[in-house]
XYZ file of C-alpha atoms in Angstrom:
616
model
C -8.437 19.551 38.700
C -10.389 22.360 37.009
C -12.804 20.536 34.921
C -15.267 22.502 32.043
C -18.487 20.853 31.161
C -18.710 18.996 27.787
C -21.912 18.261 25.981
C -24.570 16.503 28.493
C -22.497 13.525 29.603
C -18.517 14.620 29.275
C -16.179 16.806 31.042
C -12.482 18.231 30.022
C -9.969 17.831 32.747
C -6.576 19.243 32.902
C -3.786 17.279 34.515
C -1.696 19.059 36.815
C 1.263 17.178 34.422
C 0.846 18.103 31.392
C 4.257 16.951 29.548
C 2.635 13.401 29.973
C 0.408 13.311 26.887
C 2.299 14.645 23.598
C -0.389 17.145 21.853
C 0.400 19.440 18.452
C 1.090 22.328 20.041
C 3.082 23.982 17.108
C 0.273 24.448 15.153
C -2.502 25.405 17.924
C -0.248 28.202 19.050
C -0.190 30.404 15.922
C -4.001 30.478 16.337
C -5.456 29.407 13.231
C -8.133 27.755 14.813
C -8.970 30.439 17.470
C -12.438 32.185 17.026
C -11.639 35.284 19.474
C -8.331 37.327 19.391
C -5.275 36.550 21.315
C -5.730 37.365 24.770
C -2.916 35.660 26.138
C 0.770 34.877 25.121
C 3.996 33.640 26.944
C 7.381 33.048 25.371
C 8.773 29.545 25.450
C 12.298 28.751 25.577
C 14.608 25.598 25.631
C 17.233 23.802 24.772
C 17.264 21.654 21.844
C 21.155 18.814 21.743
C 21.923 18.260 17.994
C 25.048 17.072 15.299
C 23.666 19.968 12.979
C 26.086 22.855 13.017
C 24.258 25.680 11.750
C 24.678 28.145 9.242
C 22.437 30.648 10.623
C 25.273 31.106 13.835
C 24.288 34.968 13.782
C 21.022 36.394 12.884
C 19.183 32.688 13.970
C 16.334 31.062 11.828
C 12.491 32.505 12.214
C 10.412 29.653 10.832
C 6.266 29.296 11.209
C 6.486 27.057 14.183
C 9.009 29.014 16.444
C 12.880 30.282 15.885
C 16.145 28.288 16.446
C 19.272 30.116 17.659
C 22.796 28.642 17.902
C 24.323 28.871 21.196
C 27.751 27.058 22.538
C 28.272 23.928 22.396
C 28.198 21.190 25.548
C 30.444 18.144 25.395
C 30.751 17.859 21.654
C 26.845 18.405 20.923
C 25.603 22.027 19.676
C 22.981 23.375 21.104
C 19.922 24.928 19.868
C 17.590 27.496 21.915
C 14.413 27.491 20.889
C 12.246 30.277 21.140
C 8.548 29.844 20.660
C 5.133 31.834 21.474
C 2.396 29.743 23.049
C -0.800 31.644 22.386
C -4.347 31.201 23.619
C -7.313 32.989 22.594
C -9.535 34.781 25.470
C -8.263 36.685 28.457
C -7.225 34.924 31.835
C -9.970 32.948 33.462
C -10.325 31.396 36.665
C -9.825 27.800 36.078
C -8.291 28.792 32.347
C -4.793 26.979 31.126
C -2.330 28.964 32.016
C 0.736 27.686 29.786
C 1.485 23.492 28.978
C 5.258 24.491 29.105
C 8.130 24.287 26.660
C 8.786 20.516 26.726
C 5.381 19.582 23.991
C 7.204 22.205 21.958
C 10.281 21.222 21.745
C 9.379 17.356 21.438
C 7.797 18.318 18.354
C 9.789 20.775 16.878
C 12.753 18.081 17.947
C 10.747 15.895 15.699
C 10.701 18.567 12.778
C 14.025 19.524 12.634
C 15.392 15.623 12.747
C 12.676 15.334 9.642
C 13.461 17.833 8.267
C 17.171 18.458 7.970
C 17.886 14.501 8.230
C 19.969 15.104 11.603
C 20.312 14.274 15.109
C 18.183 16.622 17.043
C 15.905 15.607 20.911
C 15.387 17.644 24.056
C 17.684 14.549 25.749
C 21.171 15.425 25.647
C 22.069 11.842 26.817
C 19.782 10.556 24.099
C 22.089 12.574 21.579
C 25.416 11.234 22.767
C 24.402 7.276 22.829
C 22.769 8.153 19.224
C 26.063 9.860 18.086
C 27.973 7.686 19.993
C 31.162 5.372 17.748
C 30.381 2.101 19.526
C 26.826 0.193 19.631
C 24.102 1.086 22.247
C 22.760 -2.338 23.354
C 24.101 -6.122 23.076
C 22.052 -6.675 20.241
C 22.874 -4.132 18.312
C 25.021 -5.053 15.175
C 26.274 -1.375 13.784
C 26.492 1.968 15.106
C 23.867 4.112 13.693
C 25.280 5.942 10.981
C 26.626 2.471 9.287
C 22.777 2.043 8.719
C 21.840 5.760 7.389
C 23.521 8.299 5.553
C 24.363 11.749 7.323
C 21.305 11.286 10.238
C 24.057 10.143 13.029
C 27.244 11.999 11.980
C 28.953 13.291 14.691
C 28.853 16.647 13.127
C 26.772 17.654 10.112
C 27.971 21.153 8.326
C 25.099 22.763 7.358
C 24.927 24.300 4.320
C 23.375 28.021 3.289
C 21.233 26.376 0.839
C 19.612 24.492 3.306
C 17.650 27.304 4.896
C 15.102 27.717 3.184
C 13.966 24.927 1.999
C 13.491 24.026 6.007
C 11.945 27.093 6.245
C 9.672 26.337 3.378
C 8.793 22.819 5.062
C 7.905 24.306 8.317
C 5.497 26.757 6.983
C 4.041 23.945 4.843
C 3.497 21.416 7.812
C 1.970 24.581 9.618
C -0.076 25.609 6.863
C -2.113 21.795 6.726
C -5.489 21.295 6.938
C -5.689 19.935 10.844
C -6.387 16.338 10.008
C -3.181 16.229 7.707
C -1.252 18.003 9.496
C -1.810 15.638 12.910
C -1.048 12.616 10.009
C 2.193 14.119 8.890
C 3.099 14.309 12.390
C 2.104 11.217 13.587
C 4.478 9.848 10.615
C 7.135 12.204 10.960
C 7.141 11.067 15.259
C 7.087 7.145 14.126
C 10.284 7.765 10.932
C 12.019 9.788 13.875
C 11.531 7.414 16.513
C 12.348 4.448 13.857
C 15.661 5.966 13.541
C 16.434 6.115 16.965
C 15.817 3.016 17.678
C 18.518 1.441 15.267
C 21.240 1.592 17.950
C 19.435 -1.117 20.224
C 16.666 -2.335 18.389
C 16.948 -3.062 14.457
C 13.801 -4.913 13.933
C 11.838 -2.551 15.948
C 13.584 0.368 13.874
C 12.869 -1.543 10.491
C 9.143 -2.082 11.744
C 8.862 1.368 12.429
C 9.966 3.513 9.370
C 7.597 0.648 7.589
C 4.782 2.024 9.790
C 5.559 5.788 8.876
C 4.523 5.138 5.851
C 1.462 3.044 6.536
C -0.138 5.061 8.499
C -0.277 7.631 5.589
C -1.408 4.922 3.555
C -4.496 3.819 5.075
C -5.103 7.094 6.451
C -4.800 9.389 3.239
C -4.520 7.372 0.719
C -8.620 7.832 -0.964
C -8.831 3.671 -1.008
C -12.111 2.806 -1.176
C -12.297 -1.782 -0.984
C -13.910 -3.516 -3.061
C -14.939 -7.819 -2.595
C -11.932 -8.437 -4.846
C -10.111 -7.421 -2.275
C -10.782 -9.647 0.158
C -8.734 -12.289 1.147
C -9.546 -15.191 -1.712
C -9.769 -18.079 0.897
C -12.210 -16.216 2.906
C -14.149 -14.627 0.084
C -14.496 -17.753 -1.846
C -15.880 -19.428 2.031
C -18.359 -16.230 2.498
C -19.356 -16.635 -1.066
C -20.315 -20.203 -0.648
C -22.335 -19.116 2.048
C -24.334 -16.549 0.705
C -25.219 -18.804 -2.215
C -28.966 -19.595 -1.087
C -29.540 -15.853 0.342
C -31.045 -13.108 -1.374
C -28.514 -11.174 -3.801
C -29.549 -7.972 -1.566
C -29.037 -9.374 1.288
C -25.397 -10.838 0.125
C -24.533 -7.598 -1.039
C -25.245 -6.132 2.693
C -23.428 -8.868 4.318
C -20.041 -8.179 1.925
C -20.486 -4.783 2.376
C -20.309 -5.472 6.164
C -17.234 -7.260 6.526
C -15.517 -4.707 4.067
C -16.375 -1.942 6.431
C -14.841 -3.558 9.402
C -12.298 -5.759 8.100
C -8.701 -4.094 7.015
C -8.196 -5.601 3.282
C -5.632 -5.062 1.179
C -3.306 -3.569 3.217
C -0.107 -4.729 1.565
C -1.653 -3.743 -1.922
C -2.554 -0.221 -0.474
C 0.983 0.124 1.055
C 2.567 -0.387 -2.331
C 0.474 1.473 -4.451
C 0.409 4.472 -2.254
C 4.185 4.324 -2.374
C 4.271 3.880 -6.193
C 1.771 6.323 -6.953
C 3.791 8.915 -4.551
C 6.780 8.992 -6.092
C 8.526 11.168 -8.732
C 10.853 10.310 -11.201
C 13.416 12.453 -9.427
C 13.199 9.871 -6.685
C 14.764 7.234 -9.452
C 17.074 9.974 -11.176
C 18.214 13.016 -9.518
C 18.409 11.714 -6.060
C 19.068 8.064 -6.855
C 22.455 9.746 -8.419
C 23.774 10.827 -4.710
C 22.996 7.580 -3.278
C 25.175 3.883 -2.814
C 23.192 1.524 -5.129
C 19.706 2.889 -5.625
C 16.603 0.845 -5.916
C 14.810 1.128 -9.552
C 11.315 1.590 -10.138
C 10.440 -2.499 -11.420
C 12.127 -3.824 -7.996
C 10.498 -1.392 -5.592
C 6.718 -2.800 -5.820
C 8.598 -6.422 -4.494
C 10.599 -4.451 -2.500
C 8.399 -2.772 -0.649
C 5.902 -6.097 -0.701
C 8.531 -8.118 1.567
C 9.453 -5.002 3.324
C 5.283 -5.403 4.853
C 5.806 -8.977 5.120
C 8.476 -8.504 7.686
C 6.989 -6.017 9.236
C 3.958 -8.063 9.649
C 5.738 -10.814 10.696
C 7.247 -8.790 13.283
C 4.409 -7.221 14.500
C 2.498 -10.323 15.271
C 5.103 -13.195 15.122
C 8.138 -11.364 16.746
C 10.166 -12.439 14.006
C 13.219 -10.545 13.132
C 14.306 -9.011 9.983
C 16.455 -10.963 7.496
C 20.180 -11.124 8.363
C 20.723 -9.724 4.829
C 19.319 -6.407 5.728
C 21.011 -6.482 9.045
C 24.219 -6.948 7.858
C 24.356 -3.869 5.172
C 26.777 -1.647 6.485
C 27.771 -0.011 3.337
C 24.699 2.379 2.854
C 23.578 0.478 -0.458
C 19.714 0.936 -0.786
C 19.004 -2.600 -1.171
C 20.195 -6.540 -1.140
C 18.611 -9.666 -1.613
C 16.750 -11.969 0.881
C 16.239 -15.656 -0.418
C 16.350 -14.051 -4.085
C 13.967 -11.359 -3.613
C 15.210 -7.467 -3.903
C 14.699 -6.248 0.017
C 14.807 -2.237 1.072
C 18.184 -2.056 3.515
C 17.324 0.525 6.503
C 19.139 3.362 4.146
C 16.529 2.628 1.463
C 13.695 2.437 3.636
C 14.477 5.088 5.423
C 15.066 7.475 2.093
C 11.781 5.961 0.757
C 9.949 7.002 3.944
C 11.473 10.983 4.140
C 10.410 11.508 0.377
C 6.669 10.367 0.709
C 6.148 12.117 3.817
C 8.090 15.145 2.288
C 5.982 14.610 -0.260
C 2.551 14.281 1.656
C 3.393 17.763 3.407
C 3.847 19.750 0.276
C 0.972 17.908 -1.689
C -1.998 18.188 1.349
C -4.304 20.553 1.413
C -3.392 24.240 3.415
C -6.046 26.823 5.150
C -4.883 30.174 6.887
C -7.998 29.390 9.131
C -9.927 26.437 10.110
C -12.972 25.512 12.100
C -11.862 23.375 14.386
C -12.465 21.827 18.135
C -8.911 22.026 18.861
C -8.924 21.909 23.241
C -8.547 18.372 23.591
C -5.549 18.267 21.426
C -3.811 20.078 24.169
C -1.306 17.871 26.448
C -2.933 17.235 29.580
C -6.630 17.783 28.903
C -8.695 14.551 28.956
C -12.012 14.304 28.108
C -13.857 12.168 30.748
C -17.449 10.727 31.550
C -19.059 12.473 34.278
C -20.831 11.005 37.104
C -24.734 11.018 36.002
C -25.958 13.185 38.827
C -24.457 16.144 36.461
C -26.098 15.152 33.208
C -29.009 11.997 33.798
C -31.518 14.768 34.585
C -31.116 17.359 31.254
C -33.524 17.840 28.638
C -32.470 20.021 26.241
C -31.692 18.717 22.558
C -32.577 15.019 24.075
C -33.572 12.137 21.639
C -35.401 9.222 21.791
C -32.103 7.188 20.753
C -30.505 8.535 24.205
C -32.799 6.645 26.183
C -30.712 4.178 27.292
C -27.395 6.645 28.684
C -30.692 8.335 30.441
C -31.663 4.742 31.989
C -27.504 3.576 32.660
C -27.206 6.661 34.400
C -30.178 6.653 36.506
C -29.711 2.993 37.563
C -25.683 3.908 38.258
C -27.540 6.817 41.216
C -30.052 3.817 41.992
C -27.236 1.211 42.488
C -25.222 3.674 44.841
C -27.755 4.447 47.040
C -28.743 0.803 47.297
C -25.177 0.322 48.162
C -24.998 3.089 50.687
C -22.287 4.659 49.014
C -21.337 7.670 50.565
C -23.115 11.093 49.628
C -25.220 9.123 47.162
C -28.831 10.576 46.372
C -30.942 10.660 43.487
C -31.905 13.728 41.343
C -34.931 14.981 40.009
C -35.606 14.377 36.332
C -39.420 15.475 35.566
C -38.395 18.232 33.292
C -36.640 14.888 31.278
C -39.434 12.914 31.650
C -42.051 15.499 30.228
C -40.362 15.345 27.191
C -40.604 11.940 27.627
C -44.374 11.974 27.205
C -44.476 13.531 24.072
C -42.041 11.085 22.739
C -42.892 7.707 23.629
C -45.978 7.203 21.339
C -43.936 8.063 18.555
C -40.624 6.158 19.657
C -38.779 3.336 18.138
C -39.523 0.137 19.849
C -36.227 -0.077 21.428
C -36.217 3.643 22.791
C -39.847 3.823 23.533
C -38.950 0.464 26.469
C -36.175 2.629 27.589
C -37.914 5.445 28.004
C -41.202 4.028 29.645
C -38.606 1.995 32.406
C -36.996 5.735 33.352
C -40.451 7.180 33.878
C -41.723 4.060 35.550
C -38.803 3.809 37.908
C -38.905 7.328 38.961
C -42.365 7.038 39.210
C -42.306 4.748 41.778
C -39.712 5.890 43.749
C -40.268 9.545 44.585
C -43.215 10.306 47.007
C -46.971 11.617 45.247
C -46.283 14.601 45.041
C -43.205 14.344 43.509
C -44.517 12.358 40.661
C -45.441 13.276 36.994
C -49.196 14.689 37.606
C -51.214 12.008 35.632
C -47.249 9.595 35.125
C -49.807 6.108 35.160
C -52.050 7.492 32.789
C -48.614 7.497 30.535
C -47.497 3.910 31.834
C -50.402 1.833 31.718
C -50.933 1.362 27.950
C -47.590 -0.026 27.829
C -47.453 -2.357 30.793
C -46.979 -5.258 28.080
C -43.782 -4.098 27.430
C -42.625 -2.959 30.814
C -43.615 -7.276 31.729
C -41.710 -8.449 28.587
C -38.340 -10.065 29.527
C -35.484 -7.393 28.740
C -32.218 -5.613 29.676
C -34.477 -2.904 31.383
C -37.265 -4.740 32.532
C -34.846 -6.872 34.595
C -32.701 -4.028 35.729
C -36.255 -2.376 36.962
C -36.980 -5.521 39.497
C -33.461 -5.608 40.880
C -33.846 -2.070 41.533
C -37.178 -2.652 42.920
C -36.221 -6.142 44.667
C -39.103 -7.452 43.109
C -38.667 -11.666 42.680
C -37.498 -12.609 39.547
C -39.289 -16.188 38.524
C -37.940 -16.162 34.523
C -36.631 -19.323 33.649
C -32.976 -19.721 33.107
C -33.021 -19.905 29.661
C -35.015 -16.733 29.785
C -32.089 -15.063 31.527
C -29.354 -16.096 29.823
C -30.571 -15.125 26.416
C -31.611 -11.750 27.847
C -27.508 -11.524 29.553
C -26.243 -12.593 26.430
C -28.238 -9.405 24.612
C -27.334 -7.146 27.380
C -23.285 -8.211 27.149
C -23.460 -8.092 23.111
C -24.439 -4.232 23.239
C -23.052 -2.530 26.955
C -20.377 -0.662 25.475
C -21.752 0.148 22.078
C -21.500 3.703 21.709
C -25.692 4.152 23.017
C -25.720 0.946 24.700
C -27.572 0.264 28.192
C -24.762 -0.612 30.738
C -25.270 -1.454 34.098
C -23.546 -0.764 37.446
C -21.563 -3.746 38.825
C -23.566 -4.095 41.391
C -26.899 -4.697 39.072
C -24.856 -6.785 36.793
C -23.127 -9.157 39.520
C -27.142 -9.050 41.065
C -28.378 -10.270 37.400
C -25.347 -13.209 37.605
C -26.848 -14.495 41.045
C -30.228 -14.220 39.586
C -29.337 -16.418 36.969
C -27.552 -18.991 39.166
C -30.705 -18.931 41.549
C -33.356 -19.518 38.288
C -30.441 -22.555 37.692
C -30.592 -23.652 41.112
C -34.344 -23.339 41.379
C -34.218 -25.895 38.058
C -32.129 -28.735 39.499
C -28.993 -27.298 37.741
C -26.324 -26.985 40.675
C -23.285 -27.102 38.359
C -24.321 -24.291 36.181
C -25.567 -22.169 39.331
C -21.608 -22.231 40.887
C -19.883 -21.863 37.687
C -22.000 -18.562 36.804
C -22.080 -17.748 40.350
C -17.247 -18.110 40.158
C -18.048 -16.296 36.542
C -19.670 -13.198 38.290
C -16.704 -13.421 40.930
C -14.010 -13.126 37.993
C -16.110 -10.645 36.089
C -15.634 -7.997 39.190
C -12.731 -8.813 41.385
C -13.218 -5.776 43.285
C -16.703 -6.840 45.209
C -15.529 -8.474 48.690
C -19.018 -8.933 49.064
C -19.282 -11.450 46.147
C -16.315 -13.208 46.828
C -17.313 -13.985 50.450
C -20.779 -15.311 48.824
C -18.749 -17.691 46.926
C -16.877 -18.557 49.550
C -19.515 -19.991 51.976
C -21.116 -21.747 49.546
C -22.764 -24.865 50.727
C -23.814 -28.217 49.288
C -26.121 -28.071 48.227
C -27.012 -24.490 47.338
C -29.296 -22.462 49.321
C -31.798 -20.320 47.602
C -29.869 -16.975 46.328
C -30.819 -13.901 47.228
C -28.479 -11.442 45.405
C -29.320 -8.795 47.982
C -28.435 -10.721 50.848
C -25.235 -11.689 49.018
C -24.384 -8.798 48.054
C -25.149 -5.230 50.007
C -23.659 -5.223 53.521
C -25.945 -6.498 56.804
C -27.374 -3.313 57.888
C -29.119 -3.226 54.399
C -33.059 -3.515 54.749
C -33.625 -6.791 53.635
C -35.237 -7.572 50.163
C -38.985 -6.940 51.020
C -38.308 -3.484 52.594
C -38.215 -0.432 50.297
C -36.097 0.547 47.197
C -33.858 3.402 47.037
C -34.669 6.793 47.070
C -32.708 10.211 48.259
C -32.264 13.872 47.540
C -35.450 14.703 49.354
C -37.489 11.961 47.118
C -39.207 9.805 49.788
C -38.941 6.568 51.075
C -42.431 5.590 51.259
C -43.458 5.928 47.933
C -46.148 3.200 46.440
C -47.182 3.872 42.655
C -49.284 1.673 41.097
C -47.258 -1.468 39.901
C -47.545 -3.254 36.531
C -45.275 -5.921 37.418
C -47.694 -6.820 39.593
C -50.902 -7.164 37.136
């Protein structure tokens, strides 16, 4: 796997399969986001099984996104070839994409033309026939298809000259779209499409989906900005009780909080987008071609219950009223227990005409600045393993202290564990900067940064050291001895004994689990975390607490099923406990024992011995 550096900690993989992850290819490849010329093209063809028979059968249609030809037809379906140029910018490359194939192309464009022309229309000519087919696809389907939706599941649709264009004009819209609209219309025009197909063997799923089309450009687009009204009255009027006796600012932060990470209003926000979206021509014009149309006062209820039972579906598994199941007629709407409910005809009309309408409205660039690379199927952006990235410098903050520390102890851990080809790397270009930055550091960063440069310190032979690194260290040996995440990850690395109390430890593992995978967060290997669970049994065992010493001792076991070493531990447990020793328990026998030296490799010696502040 060809892999390209990204920033100081990730990498870009490609995946030798690349039709496994779905990317936006249509509008990558006419290289609006490209910053050099085209230096590479390749022309795409496939095969695309629909009802729609054209009327374009000669001269084809050229649309932004690619061109569709007729060709003949295959067991009652008519095919489509679809021609399309893939473009990258940049001349070949050694280790450079070559092509991602036709099949992300024609998923999508699949996906536009169904939208789009309200028709049948997949790469899967077997998906075609069961969707076209006269009889239901699955025991618990009710209908065929097209008793549910007008036109989408005919077996043939005549397409009309008019019709050109104004899929023509759609295309080049979608294209056209500012990237982050564009990648929502999609994601809504994939869910309606998929919603659709789903009717022959699951309904609610279906009705849950076209719901969700919508949604998603709800809460996504739709400018909503929540206010404490909002919120849920039973819990606002609770939070409100409770903020009585605090400091008006410091209720204000606190509501503020929990409306930035709580989703509120949804249903309201679903409704009003909806209402909002519409034009009259949705109640008039249209409404005229269609088998009893909803009207503008019984849509806001409408659509209410229609994200009640899609709510209830999503978290309940509860299915969909019989009343909507049972519409075969095409009407828009019916009633359920006296309220007006959307049928899957007049959800699904609702959906096509806001997303119809949230493709023309959105804003369109020729150009855009834009990271697009990791939008391409089959390129993952992954962490790399520290030994590429612990030791830069360049563009470092204080506030990155802690990656700097996880990934250090992560080299630390693995040569501790003898893992093979494990070695440590040489980070004094990192850790001058780190002189100039500690005195002025937040707290926090500052005791990350002084336990990298004390570690290293320590571990590397004298010569290898920072010329004048205790000078740095010793005004700050107060906070190197405090109890915290890093001070206690520096003596497990060091094997130094560990005499906190337990309560000491567990409200120092309680802080470390509250912030490992926040986004700058220290995180441990699982070997230093499983050693910090057996050094908090041991301080309970030490204390007369046997009970609490086994049960964190079988917590550490479930927390990291993978260590053989730590399940044997628990295994030959005796009664009572011995004293713990989590390097006995846990690196293999022909380990040096605990009062032999730390870890050390890539030509940093074994034998160093730095001046110690644990030990004053």
């Amino acid at each position: 796997m060809p892999g390209v550096a990204m920033g100081s900690r990730l990498a870009r993989f490609q995946d030798k399969d690349v039709t496994k992850a779905g990317g936006c290819m249509l509008q990558i490849a006419t290289g609006k986001f490209f910053k050099a010329a085209v230096g590479r093209e390749n022309r795409l063809r496939g095969v695309l099984y629909t009802n729609y028979r054209t009327s374009f059968e000669d001269e084809g249609l050229e649309t932004a996104a690619g061109r569709l030809m007729p060709s003949s037809n295959l067991s009652g379906l008519k095919a489509l070839i679809y021609e399309v140029s893939e473009r990258y910018e940049g001349g070949p490359a050694e280790g450079a994409l070559a092509s991602v194939g036709a099949e992300p192309f024609l998923k999508d464009m699949a996906a536009v033309v169904s939208f789009g022309l309200d028709v049948t229309c997949t790469p899967d000519p077997d998906l075609a026939r069961r969707l076209l087919s006269d009889a239901p696809l699955a025991p618990n389907a009710y209908a065929r298809p097209k008793q549910y939706v007008a036109r989408t599941f005919e077996a043939q649709v005549w397409g009309q000259p008019e019709e050109v264009e104004p899929l023509k004009a759609f295309v080049a819209d979608l294209i056209a779209l500012k990237r982050e609209y564009y990648l929502g219309a999609m994601r809504a025009i994939r869910t309606y499409v998929g919603g659709l197909q789903r009717l022959g063997d699951d309904i609610d799923l279906a009705y849950t989906l076209l719901v969700a089309s919508v949604e998603s450009l709800a809460q996504g687009f739709d400018g909503h900005r929540a206010t404490w009204g909002d919120y849920a009255v039973s819990k606002r009027e609770a939070i409100d009780k409770a903020l009585e006796d605090a400091p008006e600012a410091m209720a204000d932060k606190v509501r503020d909080t929990l409306l930035d990470i709580e989703h509120v209003a949804l249903t309201r926000r679903f409704r009003g987008y909806a209402m909002q979206t519409l034009k009259p021509a949705y109640f008039r014009e249209d409404a005229a071609q269609r088998q009893n149309p909803i009207g503008r006062a019984d849509l806001g209820g409408a659509l209410d219950l229609a994200y009640r039972i899609r709510s209830k579906y999503v978290h309940e598994l509860q299915a969909i009223p019989k009343p909507i199941v049972y519409v075969h007629d095409l009407s828009e709407w019916t009633r359920v227990d006296r309220e007006i409910a959307l049928t899957i005809q007049g959800l699904a009309r609702l959906a096509r005409t806001l997303i119809l309408q949230f493709v023309q409205d959105s804003p369109k660039v020729d150009k855009e600045d834009y990271l697009y690379n990791l939008d391409i199927p089959g390129i993952v952006e992954v962490e790399m393993a520290p030994e590429y990235w612990v030791w830069k410098h360049e563009g470092f903050e204080p506030k990155q202290a802690r990656l700097k520390l996880s990934g250090f102890l992560d080299l630390c851990a693995n040569v501790l564990a003898k893992t093979p080809g494990a070695q440590l790397v040489d980070i004094r270009d990192l850790l001058a900067k780190f002189e100039i930055l500690i005195p002025q550091a937040q707290p926090t960063h500052r005791r990350s940064m002084l336990s990298l440069y004390y570690l290293f310190n320590v571990l590397v032979a004298e010569n290898q050291r920072r010329e004048g690194w205790w000078d740095v260290v010793k005004g700050y040996t107060s906070i190197l001895n405090a109890p915290s995440m890093e001070s206690l990850s520096l003596l497990l690395v060091l094997r130094k004994p560990i005499d906190w109390t337990a309560k000491m430890l567990t409200e120092v593992r309680g802080q470390y689990y509250r912030q490992r995978y926040r986004e700058l967060g220290l995180r441990l290997p699982w070997l230093l975390e499983a050693a910090f669970d057996l050094v908090l049994a041991e301080a309970h065992r030490r204390e007369g607490d046997e009970n609490e010493a086994r049960a964190v001792i079988a917590g550490a076991r479930d927390n990291h099923p993978t260590m053989a070493q730590l399940a044997m531990f628990e295994d030959q447990l005796l009664t009572p406990l011995a004293p713990i020793d989590w390097a006995e328990a846990l690196l293999r026998k022909d380990e040096p024992s605990a009062a032999e030296t730390p870890p050390s490799g890539d030509g940093l010696s074994d034998e160093a011995a730095g001046e110690d502040p644990f030990s004053r």
